[in-house]
Amino acid sequence: QVQLVESGGDSVQAGGSLKLSCTVSGGTATFSTDCMGWFRQAPGKEREAVAVIDSFHRTSYTDSVQGRFTIFKENTNQTLFLQMNSLNPEDSGIYTCALGWPWCTLRSDIRPRPETYWGQGTQVTVSS
């Protein structure tokens, strides 16, 4: 049974920083070979891909976080991270990590496959 557990969400002031973690365990987890990503969903909005990282540690970011967020992972600990700096209220939402994201893309029309695993999400709230 593959499990993803996020942590690090919090309430911060605009301009602040947070570091999210996503630890993978169990079953047939292919942490080092599959694409992983961070997604967020704000109230009343659809879930969007924020950042993805492939098996070669190549990364992609949605335009709104480019230069402020950094996605990286530690294969030895099977942990995915998202360092978020210069946060603004538009960054608020539930952040969820995923393992096995198809095509390792930010495209909004891509849907998860049966082998895509999700964490439970962690809340990020940025106040102005």
PDB file of C-alpha atoms in Angstrom:
ATOM      1  CA  GLN A   1       0.000   0.000   0.000  1.00  0.00           C
ATOM      2  CA  VAL A   2       1.578   3.254  -1.150  1.00  0.00           C
ATOM      3  CA  GLN A   3       1.134   6.141   1.234  1.00  0.00           C
ATOM      4  CA  LEU A   4       2.015   9.801   0.855  1.00  0.00           C
ATOM      5  CA  VAL A   5       1.987  12.009   3.910  1.00  0.00           C
ATOM      6  CA  GLU A   6       2.365  15.776   3.630  1.00  0.00           C
ATOM      7  CA  SER A   7       3.370  18.183   6.336  1.00  0.00           C
ATOM      8  CA  GLY A   8       4.478  21.769   6.698  1.00  0.00           C
ATOM      9  CA  GLY A   9       1.305  23.669   5.939  1.00  0.00           C
ATOM     10  CA  ASP A  10       0.635  26.680   8.139  1.00  0.00           C
ATOM     11  CA  SER A  11      -0.746  30.208   8.305  1.00  0.00           C
ATOM     12  CA  VAL A  12       1.756  32.920   7.424  1.00  0.00           C
ATOM     13  CA  GLN A  13       1.861  36.593   6.568  1.00  0.00           C
ATOM     14  CA  ALA A  14       2.379  37.735   3.009  1.00  0.00           C
ATOM     15  CA  GLY A  15       6.058  37.732   2.170  1.00  0.00           C
ATOM     16  CA  GLY A  16       6.749  34.771   4.411  1.00  0.00           C
ATOM     17  CA  SER A  17       8.072  31.314   3.598  1.00  0.00           C
ATOM     18  CA  LEU A  18       7.005  27.732   4.135  1.00  0.00           C
ATOM     19  CA  LYS A  19       8.559  24.379   3.337  1.00  0.00           C
ATOM     20  CA  LEU A  20       6.214  21.515   2.563  1.00  0.00           C
ATOM     21  CA  SER A  21       7.249  17.881   2.828  1.00  0.00           C
ATOM     22  CA  CYS A  22       5.757  14.729   1.341  1.00  0.00           C
ATOM     23  CA  THR A  23       7.069  11.393   2.543  1.00  0.00           C
ATOM     24  CA  VAL A  24       6.349   8.260   0.502  1.00  0.00           C
ATOM     25  CA  SER A  25       6.196   4.790   1.984  1.00  0.00           C
ATOM     26  CA  GLY A  26       4.933   1.314   1.346  1.00  0.00           C
ATOM     27  CA  GLY A  27       4.052  -1.055  -1.459  1.00  0.00           C
ATOM     28  CA  THR A  28       5.377  -0.600  -4.946  1.00  0.00           C
ATOM     29  CA  ALA A  29       6.356   3.019  -4.565  1.00  0.00           C
ATOM     30  CA  THR A  30       8.641   4.092  -7.366  1.00  0.00           C
ATOM     31  CA  PHE A  31       9.818   7.272  -5.796  1.00  0.00           C
ATOM     32  CA  SER A  32      13.056   7.512  -7.735  1.00  0.00           C
ATOM     33  CA  THR A  33      11.618   6.717 -11.166  1.00  0.00           C
ATOM     34  CA  ASP A  34       8.158   8.253 -11.293  1.00  0.00           C
ATOM     35  CA  CYS A  35       7.196  11.859 -11.741  1.00  0.00           C
ATOM     36  CA  MET A  36       6.083  13.667  -8.614  1.00  0.00           C
ATOM     37  CA  GLY A  37       4.290  16.933  -8.221  1.00  0.00           C
ATOM     38  CA  TRP A  38       2.684  19.440  -5.935  1.00  0.00           C
ATOM     39  CA  PHE A  39      -0.867  20.548  -6.602  1.00  0.00           C
ATOM     40  CA  ARG A  40      -3.018  23.121  -4.904  1.00  0.00           C
ATOM     41  CA  GLN A  41      -6.702  23.859  -4.700  1.00  0.00           C
ATOM     42  CA  ALA A  42      -8.126  27.131  -3.484  1.00  0.00           C
ATOM     43  CA  PRO A  43     -11.746  27.450  -2.344  1.00  0.00           C
ATOM     44  CA  GLY A  44     -14.054  27.570  -5.338  1.00  0.00           C
ATOM     45  CA  LYS A  45     -11.289  26.826  -7.800  1.00  0.00           C
ATOM     46  CA  GLU A  46     -10.108  23.736  -9.608  1.00  0.00           C
ATOM     47  CA  ARG A  47      -6.995  21.917  -8.540  1.00  0.00           C
ATOM     48  CA  GLU A  48      -3.905  23.141 -10.393  1.00  0.00           C
ATOM     49  CA  ALA A  49      -0.455  21.741 -10.814  1.00  0.00           C
ATOM     50  CA  VAL A  50       2.067  23.985  -9.091  1.00  0.00           C
ATOM     51  CA  ALA A  51       5.353  22.166  -9.725  1.00  0.00           C
ATOM     52  CA  VAL A  52       6.529  18.802 -11.019  1.00  0.00           C
ATOM     53  CA  ILE A  53       9.837  16.947 -10.924  1.00  0.00           C
ATOM     54  CA  ASP A  54      10.862  13.962 -13.009  1.00  0.00           C
ATOM     55  CA  SER A  55      13.262  11.094 -12.380  1.00  0.00           C
ATOM     56  CA  PHE A  56      16.180  13.226 -13.614  1.00  0.00           C
ATOM     57  CA  HIS A  57      15.215  15.995 -11.191  1.00  0.00           C
ATOM     58  CA  ARG A  58      14.111  18.239 -14.043  1.00  0.00           C
ATOM     59  CA  THR A  59      11.479  20.654 -12.805  1.00  0.00           C
ATOM     60  CA  SER A  60       8.607  22.723 -14.146  1.00  0.00           C
ATOM     61  CA  TYR A  61       6.625  25.437 -12.408  1.00  0.00           C
ATOM     62  CA  THR A  62       3.375  27.178 -13.084  1.00  0.00           C
ATOM     63  CA  ASP A  63       3.966  30.798 -14.068  1.00  0.00           C
ATOM     64  CA  SER A  64       2.569  32.294 -10.865  1.00  0.00           C
ATOM     65  CA  VAL A  65       5.179  30.585  -8.662  1.00  0.00           C
ATOM     66  CA  GLN A  66       8.190  30.664 -10.980  1.00  0.00           C
ATOM     67  CA  GLY A  67      11.162  32.110  -9.132  1.00  0.00           C
ATOM     68  CA  ARG A  68       9.476  31.852  -5.735  1.00  0.00           C
ATOM     69  CA  PHE A  69       8.899  28.117  -5.276  1.00  0.00           C
ATOM     70  CA  THR A  70      11.405  25.283  -5.534  1.00  0.00           C
ATOM     71  CA  ILE A  71      10.494  21.609  -5.835  1.00  0.00           C
ATOM     72  CA  PHE A  72      13.130  19.037  -4.944  1.00  0.00           C
ATOM     73  CA  LYS A  73      13.347  15.548  -3.557  1.00  0.00           C
ATOM     74  CA  GLU A  74      15.617  13.336  -1.502  1.00  0.00           C
ATOM     75  CA  ASN A  75      15.631   9.803  -2.882  1.00  0.00           C
ATOM     76  CA  THR A  76      17.298   8.300   0.186  1.00  0.00           C
ATOM     77  CA  ASN A  77      14.478   9.469   2.431  1.00  0.00           C
ATOM     78  CA  GLN A  78      11.775   9.177  -0.230  1.00  0.00           C
ATOM     79  CA  THR A  79      10.700  12.711   0.558  1.00  0.00           C
ATOM     80  CA  LEU A  80       9.481  15.406  -1.801  1.00  0.00           C
ATOM     81  CA  PHE A  81       9.732  19.050  -0.813  1.00  0.00           C
ATOM     82  CA  LEU A  82       8.301  22.372  -1.891  1.00  0.00           C
ATOM     83  CA  GLN A  83      10.127  25.446  -0.662  1.00  0.00           C
ATOM     84  CA  MET A  84       7.802  28.414  -0.954  1.00  0.00           C
ATOM     85  CA  ASN A  85       9.156  31.953  -0.607  1.00  0.00           C
ATOM     86  CA  SER A  86       7.614  35.395  -0.983  1.00  0.00           C
ATOM     87  CA  LEU A  87       4.180  33.968  -0.354  1.00  0.00           C
ATOM     88  CA  ASN A  88       1.110  36.011  -1.234  1.00  0.00           C
ATOM     89  CA  PRO A  89      -2.591  35.480  -0.464  1.00  0.00           C
ATOM     90  CA  GLU A  90      -3.143  33.944  -3.918  1.00  0.00           C
ATOM     91  CA  ASP A  91      -0.912  31.053  -2.839  1.00  0.00           C
ATOM     92  CA  SER A  92      -3.430  29.965  -0.222  1.00  0.00           C
ATOM     93  CA  GLY A  93      -5.049  26.589  -0.611  1.00  0.00           C
ATOM     94  CA  ILE A  94      -4.749  22.906   0.099  1.00  0.00           C
ATOM     95  CA  TYR A  95      -1.437  21.586  -1.204  1.00  0.00           C
ATOM     96  CA  THR A  96      -1.320  17.931  -2.161  1.00  0.00           C
ATOM     97  CA  CYS A  97       1.570  15.838  -3.430  1.00  0.00           C
ATOM     98  CA  ALA A  98       1.252  13.145  -6.069  1.00  0.00           C
ATOM     99  CA  LEU A  99       3.402  10.215  -7.155  1.00  0.00           C
ATOM    100  CA  GLY A 100       3.140   8.878 -10.678  1.00  0.00           C
ATOM    101  CA  TRP A 101       1.765  11.966 -12.392  1.00  0.00           C
ATOM    102  CA  PRO A 102       1.341  11.139 -16.083  1.00  0.00           C
ATOM    103  CA  TRP A 103       3.568  12.921 -18.610  1.00  0.00           C
ATOM    104  CA  CYS A 104       5.124  14.945 -15.766  1.00  0.00           C
ATOM    105  CA  THR A 105       3.322  17.999 -17.066  1.00  0.00           C
ATOM    106  CA  LEU A 106       1.572  21.069 -15.692  1.00  0.00           C
ATOM    107  CA  ARG A 107      -1.162  20.834 -18.310  1.00  0.00           C
ATOM    108  CA  SER A 108      -4.596  21.175 -16.791  1.00  0.00           C
ATOM    109  CA  ASP A 109      -6.196  18.685 -19.190  1.00  0.00           C
ATOM    110  CA  ILE A 110      -4.116  15.767 -17.945  1.00  0.00           C
ATOM    111  CA  ARG A 111      -5.955  13.404 -15.633  1.00  0.00           C
ATOM    112  CA  PRO A 112      -4.448  11.064 -13.049  1.00  0.00           C
ATOM    113  CA  ARG A 113      -4.058   7.419 -13.954  1.00  0.00           C
ATOM    114  CA  PRO A 114      -4.940   4.479 -11.684  1.00  0.00           C
ATOM    115  CA  GLU A 115      -1.287   4.306 -10.613  1.00  0.00           C
ATOM    116  CA  THR A 116      -1.233   7.940  -9.457  1.00  0.00           C
ATOM    117  CA  TYR A 117      -1.046   8.176  -5.684  1.00  0.00           C
ATOM    118  CA  TRP A 118      -2.067  11.211  -3.629  1.00  0.00           C
ATOM    119  CA  GLY A 119      -1.446  12.502  -0.163  1.00  0.00           C
ATOM    120  CA  GLN A 120      -4.161  13.849   2.092  1.00  0.00           C
ATOM    121  CA  GLY A 121      -3.199  17.497   1.624  1.00  0.00           C
ATOM    122  CA  THR A 122      -1.887  20.234   3.875  1.00  0.00           C
ATOM    123  CA  GLN A 123      -3.427  23.675   4.319  1.00  0.00           C
ATOM    124  CA  VAL A 124      -1.501  26.817   3.440  1.00  0.00           C
ATOM    125  CA  THR A 125      -3.041  30.140   4.386  1.00  0.00           C
ATOM    126  CA  VAL A 126      -1.358  33.419   3.503  1.00  0.00           C
ATOM    127  CA  SER A 127      -2.796  36.603   4.971  1.00  0.00           C
ATOM    128  CA  SER A 128      -2.173  40.098   3.683  1.00  0.00           C
TER     129      SER A 128
END
